[in-house]
Every structure is written in structure tokens, then in C-alpha cells.
Coordinates of C-alpha atoms in Angstrom, one line a residue:
M1 CA -43.7 -19.8 27.8
D2 CA -44.7 -22.3 25.1
E3 CA -45.4 -19.8 22.3
D4 CA -42.8 -19.1 19.6
F5 CA -42.2 -15.4 20.5
E6 CA -41.0 -13.3 17.5
F7 CA -39.1 -10.0 17.6
P8 CA -40.9 -7.7 15.1
V9 CA -39.6 -4.2 14.3
S10 CA -40.8 -1.6 16.8
S11 CA -44.5 -0.6 16.6
S12 CA -45.8 2.0 14.1
N13 CA -45.9 4.7 16.8
N14 CA -42.3 4.0 17.7
A15 CA -41.4 3.9 14.0
A16 CA -42.9 7.3 13.6
A17 CA -40.9 8.6 16.6
E18 CA -37.7 7.2 14.9
E19 CA -38.6 8.9 11.6
K20 CA -39.0 12.2 13.5
D21 CA -35.6 11.7 15.1
M22 CA -34.1 11.2 11.7
D23 CA -35.7 14.3 10.4
M24 CA -34.1 16.2 13.3
G25 CA -30.7 14.7 12.4
M26 CA -30.8 12.6 15.6
G27 CA -31.2 9.1 14.0
M28 CA -29.7 6.4 16.2
G29 CA -28.5 3.8 13.6
M30 CA -26.2 1.1 14.6
D31 CA -23.1 2.9 13.4
D32 CA -24.0 6.2 15.1
V33 CA -24.0 5.0 18.7
P34 CA -20.7 5.1 20.6
E35 CA -19.3 1.8 21.7
P36 CA -19.4 1.2 25.5
D37 CA -16.2 1.2 27.5
P38 CA -14.2 -1.8 26.1
I39 CA -13.6 -3.3 29.5
M40 CA -16.5 -4.2 31.8
K41 CA -16.3 -6.3 35.0
V42 CA -18.7 -9.0 35.8
D43 CA -21.8 -7.6 37.6
E44 CA -20.9 -4.1 36.4
E45 CA -23.7 -2.1 34.7
K46 CA -23.3 0.7 32.2
E47 CA -25.4 2.6 29.7
I48 CA -24.8 2.0 26.0
G49 CA -24.0 5.4 24.5
K50 CA -27.0 7.7 24.8
T51 CA -29.6 5.1 23.9
G52 CA -31.0 4.6 27.4
I53 CA -30.1 0.9 27.2
K54 CA -28.4 -0.5 30.2
K55 CA -26.0 -3.4 30.0
K56 CA -25.0 -5.6 33.0
L57 CA -22.2 -8.1 32.3
L58 CA -23.0 -11.5 33.7
K59 CA -20.3 -13.6 32.1
E60 CA -17.2 -12.5 30.1
G61 CA -16.9 -13.5 26.5
E62 CA -13.9 -14.7 24.4
G63 CA -11.4 -12.8 22.3
W64 CA -11.9 -9.2 21.3
E65 CA -14.2 -9.3 18.2
H66 CA -17.8 -8.1 18.1
P67 CA -20.5 -8.9 15.5
S68 CA -21.2 -6.2 12.9
K69 CA -24.2 -5.0 10.9
G70 CA -25.4 -7.8 8.6
D71 CA -23.8 -10.6 10.5
E72 CA -26.0 -13.6 11.3
V73 CA -26.0 -14.0 15.1
E74 CA -27.2 -16.9 17.2
V75 CA -28.3 -16.3 20.8
H76 CA -30.2 -17.8 23.7
Y77 CA -32.3 -15.3 25.7
V78 CA -34.9 -14.9 28.5
G79 CA -37.2 -11.9 28.3
T80 CA -39.0 -10.4 31.4
L81 CA -40.9 -7.4 32.4
L82 CA -39.5 -5.2 35.3
D83 CA -41.7 -7.0 37.8
G84 CA -40.0 -10.3 36.8
T85 CA -42.9 -11.7 34.7
Q86 CA -41.3 -13.8 32.0
F87 CA -42.8 -13.4 28.5
D88 CA -40.5 -15.5 26.4
S89 CA -37.4 -17.8 26.5
S90 CA -35.5 -19.5 23.8
C91 CA -33.9 -21.6 26.5
D92 CA -37.3 -23.1 27.4
R93 CA -37.8 -23.9 23.7
G94 CA -34.4 -25.5 23.5
T95 CA -33.7 -23.7 20.2
P96 CA -31.3 -20.8 19.8
F97 CA -32.7 -17.7 18.1
K98 CA -31.0 -16.5 14.8
F99 CA -31.3 -13.1 13.1
K100 CA -29.4 -10.6 11.0
L101 CA -27.9 -7.9 13.1
G102 CA -28.7 -4.3 12.4
E103 CA -31.3 -5.0 9.7
G104 CA -34.5 -4.3 11.7
Q105 CA -35.4 -8.0 12.2
V106 CA -35.6 -7.4 16.0
I107 CA -36.3 -4.5 18.3
K108 CA -33.8 -1.7 18.1
G109 CA -32.6 -2.4 21.7
W110 CA -31.4 -5.8 20.6
D111 CA -29.6 -4.4 17.5
E112 CA -27.8 -1.9 19.7
G113 CA -27.0 -4.1 22.6
I114 CA -25.9 -7.3 20.9
K115 CA -23.3 -5.6 18.8
T116 CA -21.4 -4.8 22.0
M117 CA -21.1 -8.5 22.9
K118 CA -18.3 -11.0 22.4
K119 CA -18.6 -14.7 21.6
G120 CA -19.8 -16.6 24.7
E121 CA -20.7 -13.5 26.6
K122 CA -23.8 -13.3 28.7
A123 CA -25.4 -9.9 29.7
L124 CA -28.6 -8.5 31.1
F125 CA -30.0 -5.6 29.0
T126 CA -32.6 -3.2 30.4
I127 CA -34.3 -1.7 27.3
P128 CA -36.5 1.4 27.5
P129 CA -39.9 1.5 25.7
D130 CA -38.6 3.7 22.8
M131 CA -36.0 1.1 22.0
A132 CA -38.5 -1.8 22.4
Y133 CA -42.2 -1.8 21.6
G134 CA -43.1 1.8 22.5
E135 CA -46.6 3.1 23.1
S136 CA -48.4 0.2 21.5
G137 CA -46.6 -2.7 23.3
S138 CA -47.0 -6.2 21.9
P139 CA -50.3 -7.6 23.2
P140 CA -51.1 -9.7 25.0
T141 CA -47.7 -10.3 26.6
I142 CA -46.1 -6.9 26.6
P143 CA -48.1 -3.8 27.8
P144 CA -47.7 -0.3 26.3
N145 CA -44.6 1.8 27.3
A146 CA -43.0 -1.3 28.9
T147 CA -39.3 -1.3 29.9
L148 CA -38.0 -4.8 29.2
Q149 CA -35.2 -6.9 30.5
F150 CA -33.4 -9.6 28.4
E151 CA -30.8 -12.0 29.6
V152 CA -28.9 -12.7 26.4
E153 CA -26.0 -15.2 25.7
L154 CA -24.2 -14.6 22.4
L155 CA -23.5 -18.2 21.2
S156 CA -21.9 -17.4 17.8
W157 CA -22.2 -15.4 14.6
I158 CA -21.5 -15.8 10.9
S159 CA -19.8 -12.7 9.6
V160 CA -21.5 -11.2 6.5
K161 CA -19.6 -8.4 4.8
D162 CA -20.5 -6.0 2.0
I163 CA -17.2 -6.3 0.1
C164 CA -17.6 -3.5 -2.3
K165 CA -19.7 -1.3 0.0
D166 CA -22.4 -1.0 -2.7
G167 CA -24.5 -4.2 -2.1
G168 CA -22.9 -5.9 -5.1
I169 CA -21.1 -8.7 -3.3
F170 CA -22.0 -10.1 0.2
K171 CA -19.5 -12.5 1.8
K172 CA -20.7 -14.9 4.5
I173 CA -17.8 -16.5 6.3
L174 CA -18.4 -20.2 6.8
V175 CA -15.0 -21.2 8.0
E176 CA -12.5 -18.7 9.5
G177 CA -9.0 -18.6 7.9
E178 CA -5.6 -18.6 9.4
G179 CA -3.2 -15.6 10.1
W180 CA -3.8 -12.1 9.1
Q181 CA -2.5 -11.8 5.5
N182 CA -4.7 -11.4 2.4
P183 CA -3.7 -12.0 -1.2
K184 CA -2.7 -8.9 -3.3
D185 CA -3.3 -8.1 -6.9
L186 CA 0.0 -9.7 -8.2
D187 CA -0.3 -12.8 -6.1
E188 CA -1.3 -16.2 -7.5
V189 CA -4.1 -17.8 -5.6
F190 CA -5.1 -21.5 -5.5
V191 CA -8.9 -21.9 -4.8
K192 CA -11.8 -24.3 -4.8
Y193 CA -15.2 -22.9 -5.9
E194 CA -18.7 -23.8 -6.9
A195 CA -21.0 -21.2 -8.6
R196 CA -24.8 -21.7 -8.7
L197 CA -27.9 -19.8 -9.8
E198 CA -30.3 -18.9 -7.0
D199 CA -32.4 -21.9 -8.0
G200 CA -29.4 -24.2 -7.2
T201 CA -28.4 -24.8 -10.8
V202 CA -24.6 -25.4 -10.9
L203 CA -22.8 -23.2 -13.4
S204 CA -19.1 -23.8 -12.8
K205 CA -17.0 -25.6 -10.2
S206 CA -13.4 -26.6 -9.6
D207 CA -11.6 -28.6 -6.8
G208 CA -8.5 -26.5 -7.5
V209 CA -7.7 -23.7 -9.9
E210 CA -4.9 -21.2 -9.8
F211 CA -5.1 -17.6 -11.1
T212 CA -3.4 -14.2 -10.7
V213 CA -5.7 -12.1 -8.4
Q214 CA -5.7 -9.0 -10.6
D215 CA -6.6 -11.1 -13.7
G216 CA -9.5 -12.9 -11.9
Y217 CA -11.3 -16.0 -12.9
F218 CA -14.9 -17.0 -13.9
C219 CA -16.4 -13.6 -12.9
S220 CA -15.0 -10.4 -11.3
A221 CA -16.4 -11.3 -7.9
L222 CA -13.8 -14.0 -7.3
S223 CA -10.9 -11.5 -7.7
K224 CA -12.6 -9.0 -5.4
A225 CA -13.5 -11.6 -2.8
V226 CA -10.1 -13.4 -2.5
K227 CA -8.4 -10.1 -1.6
T228 CA -10.5 -10.0 1.6
M229 CA -9.8 -13.7 2.5
K230 CA -7.2 -15.5 4.6
K231 CA -5.6 -18.9 3.9
G232 CA -8.1 -21.7 4.6
E233 CA -11.1 -19.3 4.7
R234 CA -14.3 -20.6 3.2
V235 CA -17.2 -18.3 2.3
L236 CA -20.5 -18.1 0.6
L237 CA -20.7 -15.1 -1.8
T238 CA -24.0 -13.6 -2.9
V239 CA -23.1 -11.8 -6.2
K240 CA -25.3 -9.3 -7.9
P241 CA -25.3 -9.1 -11.7
Q242 CA -22.9 -6.1 -11.9
Y243 CA -20.1 -8.3 -10.5
A244 CA -21.3 -11.5 -12.3
F245 CA -22.4 -11.4 -16.0
G246 CA -24.6 -8.3 -16.0
E247 CA -27.5 -7.6 -18.4
T248 CA -26.3 -9.9 -21.1
G249 CA -25.7 -13.0 -19.1
K250 CA -23.3 -15.7 -20.5
V251 CA -23.7 -18.5 -23.0
A252 CA -22.7 -22.1 -22.0
S253 CA -19.2 -23.1 -22.9
G254 CA -17.2 -26.2 -22.1
D255 CA -18.1 -27.4 -18.6
E256 CA -19.7 -24.1 -17.7
G257 CA -23.5 -23.6 -17.8
S258 CA -25.3 -20.6 -19.3
V259 CA -26.1 -17.6 -17.1
P260 CA -29.4 -15.7 -17.7
P261 CA -29.4 -11.9 -18.0
N262 CA -29.4 -10.0 -14.7
A263 CA -28.7 -13.2 -12.7
T264 CA -27.6 -13.2 -9.0
L265 CA -25.1 -15.9 -8.2
Q266 CA -24.3 -17.9 -5.1
I267 CA -20.6 -18.9 -5.0
N268 CA -19.0 -21.2 -2.5
L269 CA -15.3 -20.2 -2.4
E270 CA -12.3 -21.5 -0.4
V271 CA -8.8 -20.0 -0.5
I272 CA -6.4 -23.0 -0.2
S273 CA -3.1 -21.1 -0.6
W274 CA -1.3 -18.5 -2.6
K275 CA 2.1 -17.5 -3.8
I276 CA 3.2 -14.0 -2.9
V277 CA 4.3 -12.0 -6.0
S278 CA 6.0 -8.7 -5.4
E279 CA 7.4 -5.9 -7.5
V280 CA 11.2 -5.7 -7.2
T281 CA 11.4 -2.5 -9.3
N282 CA 8.8 0.3 -9.5
D283 CA 8.2 -0.2 -13.2
K284 CA 7.0 -3.9 -12.7
K285 CA 9.8 -5.2 -14.9
V286 CA 11.2 -7.4 -12.2
L287 CA 8.7 -9.6 -10.3
K288 CA 9.5 -12.0 -7.5
R289 CA 7.1 -15.0 -6.8
I290 CA 7.8 -16.7 -3.5
L291 CA 7.8 -20.5 -3.8
K292 CA 9.0 -21.2 -0.3
E293 CA 9.1 -18.7 2.5
G294 CA 12.4 -17.8 4.0
E295 CA 13.4 -17.5 7.7
G296 CA 13.7 -14.5 10.0
Y297 CA 13.4 -10.9 8.8
E298 CA 16.9 -9.9 7.7
L299 CA 17.7 -9.1 4.0
P300 CA 21.1 -8.8 2.3
N301 CA 22.4 -5.2 1.9
D302 CA 24.5 -3.6 -0.8
G303 CA 27.9 -5.3 -0.7
A304 CA 26.6 -8.5 1.0
L305 CA 28.2 -11.8 0.0
V306 CA 25.4 -14.1 -1.0
K307 CA 25.3 -17.9 -1.7
V308 CA 22.5 -19.1 -4.0
K309 CA 21.3 -22.1 -6.0
L310 CA 19.8 -20.9 -9.3
I311 CA 18.4 -22.1 -12.6
G312 CA 18.0 -19.6 -15.5
K313 CA 15.4 -20.3 -18.2
L314 CA 14.0 -18.7 -21.3
Q315 CA 10.2 -18.4 -22.0
D316 CA 10.3 -21.7 -23.9
G317 CA 11.9 -23.5 -21.0
T318 CA 15.5 -23.6 -22.4
V319 CA 17.9 -23.6 -19.5
F320 CA 20.8 -21.2 -20.1
V321 CA 22.5 -21.3 -16.7
K322 CA 22.5 -23.7 -13.7
K323 CA 24.5 -23.2 -10.6
G324 CA 24.7 -24.8 -7.1
H325 CA 22.7 -27.9 -8.1
D326 CA 23.7 -31.6 -8.6
E327 CA 26.1 -31.5 -5.6
E328 CA 27.8 -28.4 -6.9
E329 CA 28.7 -25.7 -4.4
P330 CA 26.3 -22.7 -4.2
F331 CA 27.1 -19.8 -6.5
E332 CA 28.6 -16.8 -4.7
F333 CA 28.4 -13.2 -5.7
K334 CA 28.3 -9.7 -4.1
I335 CA 25.2 -7.6 -4.2
D336 CA 25.5 -4.4 -6.3
E337 CA 28.8 -5.4 -7.9
E338 CA 27.5 -6.2 -11.4
Q339 CA 28.4 -9.9 -11.0
V340 CA 25.0 -11.0 -12.2
V341 CA 22.2 -9.3 -14.3
D342 CA 20.7 -6.2 -12.6
G343 CA 17.2 -7.8 -12.1
L344 CA 18.7 -10.8 -10.3
D345 CA 20.9 -8.6 -8.2
K346 CA 17.9 -6.4 -7.1
A347 CA 15.6 -9.4 -6.5
V348 CA 18.1 -11.4 -4.3
K349 CA 18.5 -8.3 -2.2
K350 CA 14.8 -8.7 -1.2
M351 CA 15.0 -12.3 -0.3
K352 CA 15.3 -14.0 3.2
E353 CA 17.7 -16.8 4.0
G354 CA 16.2 -20.1 2.9
E355 CA 13.7 -18.5 0.6
I356 CA 13.0 -20.0 -2.8
A357 CA 11.6 -17.6 -5.5
L358 CA 10.8 -17.5 -9.2
I359 CA 12.1 -14.2 -10.6
T360 CA 10.7 -12.8 -13.9
I361 CA 13.0 -10.3 -15.5
Q362 CA 12.3 -8.1 -18.5
P363 CA 15.1 -7.5 -21.0
E364 CA 16.0 -4.0 -19.6
Y365 CA 17.1 -5.7 -16.3
A366 CA 18.5 -8.8 -18.0
F367 CA 20.6 -9.2 -21.1
G368 CA 19.2 -6.3 -23.1
A369 CA 18.7 -6.0 -26.9
F370 CA 21.5 -8.2 -28.0
D371 CA 22.2 -11.9 -28.0
S372 CA 24.2 -13.0 -25.0
P373 CA 26.1 -16.4 -24.9
Q374 CA 25.7 -18.0 -21.4
E375 CA 27.0 -21.3 -20.0
L376 CA 24.3 -23.6 -21.4
A377 CA 22.6 -21.6 -24.2
I378 CA 22.5 -18.3 -26.0
V379 CA 20.0 -15.8 -24.6
P380 CA 18.5 -14.0 -27.6
G381 CA 18.2 -10.2 -27.6
N382 CA 15.1 -8.7 -25.9
S383 CA 14.4 -11.9 -24.0
I384 CA 12.4 -12.2 -20.8
V385 CA 14.2 -14.5 -18.5
Y386 CA 13.2 -16.5 -15.5
Y387 CA 15.4 -17.5 -12.5
E388 CA 14.5 -20.0 -9.9
V389 CA 16.6 -19.0 -6.9
E390 CA 17.2 -20.3 -3.5
L391 CA 19.1 -18.0 -1.1
V392 CA 21.2 -20.5 0.8
S393 CA 23.0 -17.9 3.0
F394 CA 24.4 -14.4 3.1
V395 CA 26.8 -12.3 5.0
K396 CA 25.9 -8.6 5.2
E397 CA 28.4 -5.9 4.6
K398 CA 29.3 -4.3 7.9
E399 CA 27.1 -1.4 8.8
S400 CA 28.4 1.9 10.2
W401 CA 27.0 1.2 13.7
D402 CA 29.2 -1.9 14.0
M403 CA 32.4 0.0 13.1
S404 CA 35.0 1.8 15.0
T405 CA 35.7 5.4 14.0
Q406 CA 38.7 4.4 11.9
E407 CA 36.8 1.6 10.2
K408 CA 34.1 4.2 9.2
I409 CA 36.7 6.4 7.7
D410 CA 38.3 3.5 5.9
A411 CA 34.9 2.2 4.6
A412 CA 34.0 5.7 3.4
G413 CA 37.3 6.0 1.5
K414 CA 36.8 2.6 -0.1
K415 CA 33.3 3.5 -1.3
K416 CA 34.6 6.8 -2.6
E417 CA 37.2 5.0 -4.7
E418 CA 34.6 2.5 -6.0
G419 CA 32.5 5.5 -7.0
N420 CA 35.4 7.1 -8.8
V421 CA 35.9 3.9 -10.9
L422 CA 32.2 3.7 -11.7
F423 CA 32.1 7.4 -12.6
K424 CA 35.0 7.0 -15.1
A425 CA 33.1 4.1 -16.6
G426 CA 30.1 6.3 -17.2
K427 CA 28.0 4.4 -14.6
Y428 CA 26.7 7.5 -12.9
V429 CA 23.7 6.0 -11.0
R430 CA 25.8 3.4 -9.4
A431 CA 28.6 5.8 -8.7
S432 CA 26.2 8.2 -7.0
K433 CA 25.1 5.4 -4.7
R434 CA 28.7 4.7 -3.7
Y435 CA 29.3 8.3 -2.8
E436 CA 26.0 8.4 -0.8
K437 CA 27.1 5.3 1.0
A438 CA 30.5 6.7 1.7
V439 CA 29.0 9.8 3.3
S440 CA 26.5 7.7 5.4
F441 CA 29.5 6.1 7.1
I442 CA 30.8 9.4 8.4
E443 CA 27.6 11.6 8.5
Y444 CA 27.7 12.0 12.2
D445 CA 31.1 12.8 13.4
S446 CA 30.7 13.6 17.1
S447 CA 32.6 10.5 18.1
F448 CA 35.7 11.3 15.9
S449 CA 38.9 12.7 17.3
D450 CA 40.0 16.2 16.1
E451 CA 42.5 14.6 13.7
E452 CA 39.8 12.2 12.4
K453 CA 37.4 15.1 11.9
Q454 CA 39.8 16.7 9.5
Q455 CA 39.9 13.4 7.5
V456 CA 36.1 13.2 7.6
K457 CA 35.7 16.8 6.4
L458 CA 37.9 16.2 3.4
L459 CA 36.0 13.0 2.6
K460 CA 32.6 14.6 2.9
V461 CA 33.6 17.5 0.6
S462 CA 35.1 15.1 -2.0
C463 CA 32.2 12.6 -2.0
N464 CA 29.5 15.3 -2.2
L465 CA 31.3 17.1 -5.0
N466 CA 31.7 13.9 -6.9
N467 CA 28.1 13.0 -6.3
A468 CA 27.1 16.5 -7.6
A469 CA 29.0 15.7 -10.8
C470 CA 27.0 12.5 -11.1
K471 CA 23.7 14.3 -10.6
L472 CA 24.7 16.9 -13.3
K473 CA 25.4 14.0 -15.7
L474 CA 22.0 12.5 -14.8
K475 CA 20.3 15.9 -15.2
E476 CA 19.1 15.9 -11.6
Y477 CA 20.0 19.5 -11.2
K478 CA 18.2 20.3 -7.9
E479 CA 20.0 17.4 -6.2
A480 CA 23.3 18.6 -7.7
A481 CA 22.7 22.1 -6.3
K482 CA 21.8 20.7 -2.8
L483 CA 25.0 18.6 -2.7
C484 CA 27.1 21.7 -3.6
S485 CA 25.4 23.7 -0.9
K486 CA 26.4 21.0 1.6
V487 CA 30.0 21.4 0.5
L488 CA 29.8 25.1 0.9
E489 CA 28.5 24.8 4.4
I490 CA 31.8 23.0 5.2
D491 CA 34.0 25.2 2.9
S492 CA 32.4 28.4 1.8
K493 CA 35.3 29.1 -0.6
N494 CA 35.2 25.8 -2.5
V495 CA 35.5 26.9 -6.1
K496 CA 34.4 23.5 -7.5
A497 CA 31.2 23.6 -5.4
L498 CA 30.5 27.1 -6.6
Y499 CA 31.2 26.1 -10.2
R500 CA 29.0 23.0 -10.2
R501 CA 26.2 24.7 -8.3
A502 CA 26.3 27.5 -11.0
Q503 CA 26.0 24.8 -13.7
A504 CA 23.0 23.4 -11.9
Y505 CA 21.4 26.8 -11.5
I506 CA 21.9 27.6 -15.2
Q507 CA 20.0 24.4 -16.2
L508 CA 17.3 25.4 -13.7
F509 CA 17.1 28.9 -15.2
D510 CA 18.1 30.5 -11.9
L511 CA 20.5 32.8 -13.8
D512 CA 20.8 35.4 -11.1
L513 CA 22.0 32.7 -8.6
A514 CA 24.3 31.2 -11.2
E515 CA 25.9 34.6 -11.8
L516 CA 26.4 35.1 -8.0
D517 CA 28.2 31.8 -7.7
I518 CA 30.4 32.3 -10.8
K519 CA 31.4 35.8 -9.7
K520 CA 32.3 34.5 -6.2
A521 CA 34.3 31.7 -7.7
L522 CA 36.3 34.1 -9.9
E523 CA 37.0 36.3 -6.9
I524 CA 38.6 33.3 -5.2
D525 CA 40.3 32.0 -8.3
P526 CA 40.4 34.6 -11.1
D527 CA 42.4 32.5 -13.5
N528 CA 40.2 29.4 -13.3
R529 CA 39.6 28.4 -17.0
D530 CA 36.5 26.2 -16.4
V531 CA 34.8 28.9 -14.4
K532 CA 35.6 31.5 -17.1
L533 CA 34.1 29.2 -19.8
E534 CA 31.0 28.7 -17.7
Y535 CA 30.7 32.5 -17.4
K536 CA 30.6 32.7 -21.2
V537 CA 27.9 30.1 -21.3
L538 CA 25.9 32.0 -18.6
K539 CA 26.2 35.3 -20.5
E540 CA 24.9 33.6 -23.7
K541 CA 22.0 32.2 -21.7
I542 CA 21.2 35.7 -20.2
K543 CA 21.4 37.3 -23.7
E544 CA 19.1 34.6 -25.1
Y545 CA 16.7 34.9 -22.1
N546 CA 16.6 38.7 -22.4
K547 CA 15.9 38.4 -26.2
K548 CA 13.0 36.1 -25.5
D549 CA 11.8 38.3 -22.7
A550 CA 11.9 41.4 -25.0
Q551 CA 10.1 39.5 -27.7
F552 CA 7.4 38.2 -25.3
Y553 CA 6.7 41.7 -23.9
G554 CA 7.0 43.2 -27.4
N555 CA 4.2 40.9 -28.5
I556 CA 2.1 41.8 -25.5
F557 CA 2.6 45.5 -26.1
A558 CA 1.7 45.1 -29.8
K559 CA -1.5 43.3 -28.9
M560 CA -2.4 45.9 -26.4
N561 CA -1.8 48.6 -29.0
K562 CA -4.0 46.9 -31.5
L563 CA -6.7 46.6 -28.8
E564 CA -6.5 50.3 -28.0
Q565 CA -6.7 51.2 -31.7
S566 CA -9.6 48.9 -32.1
G567 CA -11.3 50.5 -29.1
E568 CA -10.8 54.0 -30.5
A569 CA -12.2 53.0 -33.8
K570 CA -15.3 51.6 -32.1
N571 CA -15.7 54.7 -30.0
E572 CA -15.6 56.9 -33.2
A573 CA -18.1 54.7 -34.9
A574 CA -20.5 54.6 -32.0
P575 CA -20.2 57.6 -29.7
M576 CA -21.7 57.3 -26.2
A577 CA -25.3 58.4 -26.1
I578 CA -26.2 61.3 -23.8
D579 CA -28.4 60.7 -20.8
S580 CA -31.9 61.9 -21.9
K581 CA -33.0 62.1 -18.3
A582 CA -30.5 64.8 -17.4

């Protein structure tokens, strides 16, 4: 047919029927209809959900993606009645038909059917009257209550996403990006953009600007948009005032034009690249920015021997250390051995071989509050420091699964001794980690011989007891109690375990449990001086607790007594009236 056939929304009668369905809780919006079976064979026909629409696959599409609500789709189609009469064809016109999916720009059968298609797919849809033009039809070509057939080929679509799910920022993808990753809040993105008013007036543009995602740039929409984009992706953003410059607008400044109040913006945006910035510590005081990706997936472990090239700088650019450069051999150190500042130690542990990173370290994880002379300059107290580090290579410390049973026992013994040295130096956190590592080597002892099991038992008891002592120093009383309980599962008469668990219980105010442990310890070793002293501490705690308890209940009883007296006074002043109806 020669006429340019349009796809209006269903007729008013059909619209009324849809409204009735909605009132009954039976609305059949795009997101309410179940998807068809994901795999269809060519010439197979299936019904789409419970819509009454039938789909026959004529040609398979590419990939796995389907268009979504709001996407701008482009199709070729031929429309016929059931008797074969053709009433429209975009193919005859030679121009593909474009529309926004799921927004009522076409009959409902199209919105529901095309969202099930893939790019390049061709299908025949049989659409019942209530999903087409209903009782009124579309004179003169489509009679009332007509079931229609459309042969549709989905040529392509431009994805349009409501980024904030509130209609504030719509993103139309013009060029697909690479890979699957998106920038995160801490990452530093490098973008091109051009912002315009709806009348085309250019407000701001740049062929390359870098900013931290969470800090944003120009307006808040850029920050929100880049977090949904991939490397190389180019989009057109439609930005409503709440994500632009709101009710007040923006005055012109520098190269940027003025923005009127309540203005909607159009922004072309391309993500060229970004540097990944990650938190090394949970308090954000050590950050790692990747300058060059490393290889593989393995990372150094505690005890690994690493080789690095590094340059350490202050905020003003002063270099205070430089190692492994200018034909110098890479600098070697062991992870978790305090051979470098704590922040550098923790950051290198999260690097891959060949990775180059810029590490920003706050004073708490660097040189602290006091001046610290280094090779090339003095680091002043409370300085933030920056290390550019290349992890040249590393050799991991041998893990337990790569060891023989005797090697596991030897490794556990070595970690225990390291823990003891650290404990004596007052480094309780690091000592605790050594004891935990020691136990991890020998945790599962099914492969040990009977003689080895005895060695393992002694090591487990010793390491868990020493770790409990660390936890007591660190005021981690619940963990201390758990460790002592593990020891008592192995040796129920271990006086040290009973003693330390009692100490933990006292701090947790589980005084009854503490008393049970102390009494049991004294039954086993009546002359133990430490246990006797702890019993005195416990008795004082109980006395103090009982005193507070008595005072607490005494105050309650006093208040209750006052209330009772007040109630009696009130009763005397206003005696209850008799029931005159009696």
C-alpha cells in the first residue's frame, strides 16, 4: 500500500476495556507479562504469556539482549488481515519504522511482542482484537474486531534508560562501550562532553576532562551517568532540572554559559577511560589508584617475598625515597614483616604482578605524628604520603595445602614463635594474626600420624591460649572467651584456659560463669596465685554489682512507696462516689 500507515494507540473502546482491566487489578503492562520461553526454534509458534498474542519465529536473531521499555526501536514490517489482505508495509515504502517501545506509540500487541525479539530476528505475530484496534477497528483498512498478523524484523534499537528511576535523567546509548565494568565512586574518569539547552545553545564542553566520580563535574547528572557506562560508551543524556541546576539556574562563568531556572539539559557524554581507585583499608585512609593493570589474578599473601620499584613523595612533590629505578635492582621486602610502612605493606598485598599503582597513605598508616628521616628527605610529622609502586614479581609464602604434615607442624611452630616475639613487643594485633595463621596450618589433623597428632594438640592449645591473651589485651573479650573454650574442648582441665576465660567473663559481666571457671581452676590447682588474685577481683566485682543492684531496686521500691502514698492521699481527698442507680 502507498499510504503511510500509522500505529495509533488502541481505539477508545479498547482503551476503556484496558482501564477496566486495571481497575480489576488485571492490567497487562509491559513489565507484567511473563517472557516467552527463551529458546524457540524456527517455524515454532508460541503464545506470549497470557496476552493471546501468538509468535512464530521465522529467523533467529543475534546475541541474547532484548529491547526494553523506553528504547527507540527500528523495524521493518508487513501487516495483513487473517484472509491475507495486506493493509500496510514499511518494506514497500523502503523506510524502516521507528518508535519508543512500551510508551503507547503503537498498538499494545506490538509493545508486547517486539520486546521478546533479538536484533536481526524476524517473527510473525498474530494479534487478537483487544491487543490491536478492538471493536472500532481502523477504517477503512482494518475492520472492527479484526485479528491481525504482522511479519516484523527487528533491525536495531537505541537503548534509553531511566538512570535514577524517577524520570530525572534519561540515557540514550549512541555507541556501545567495551567489557562489563563501570566506574565506581572513588574512580577517576576521563570523559568528553558537551552540554546544551533544549534550544541547542551550548553551555559547556570539553574534549577531555578528568574527575573523581563521587565528586562529579559540571552538574550531578555526569556523576550519576558515568557510573552506568562502560569504557568507550557514548550517550545522550536528557537531564531534568533536579539533576542540573534546579530552580535557581546558573550564572555564566568562564567558558560556561548561563543556565535559566528550571532548565532541562541535553548532554552528549563519552567515557574515554578511567583509573580504578580502591580502598585498601576500611577507614579510607589508604587508597590505591591503578595506573597500569597487572596480570593474572593471584595476589601476594602474608609472608610473601615481593620485588617492587617505588618512588615515595610528599604532597608538595618532594621525593623522600626512590628504589629500583635508574638500573637499580628492585627493592625486596616481606609482606607483614614491618619492613615498610603499614599502608604500603597492605596496598602491595592487593596488587597483581606487573601492576603499577599510586598509593595515597594517611599519617596513621605511614610515618605517624613525628618527623621521620628517610633516604632522600625528612617526612614531617602528620604527613600524607604518596607511593608510585610497580610490583615486579612476588613469591607467595607456601600455603598449607602445598605442605607435608611435618612441614605444616614446622610452619605452625614458626608462626607461634613469631607471635610470641610480637606479643612481648606489645604488638598484639600482629601477634594475634600469627597465632591464627599457626592454627590454620594444623586445623584439620586427619592426615597426621598419632605421634604428630600429639604435637598438633600441644600447638593448638598453646596458640589459642596465647591468642586469647592477645584478645584480652585488645579488649576483645568475646573472642578471648571463644578461644579459651576451644582449648577446653581439647583439654578440659587446662587452668590457663579457665583463668583467661574467667577474665573475659568478668569484663563481659557474666559473673556467674566467671565464678564457675575460677572455682574449677582452683579445684585443679588450689595454690595457683594468679587464679586466687582473680578470685579476689571477682568477689569485689560481685560486691560492687550487688551494691548497685540493691541501690537500683531500693530506688524503685522508694518510688513505688511514694506512688502508693500519693494514691492513698488522693483517695482520701476524693472518695469514690456511690452509684446512684443502685
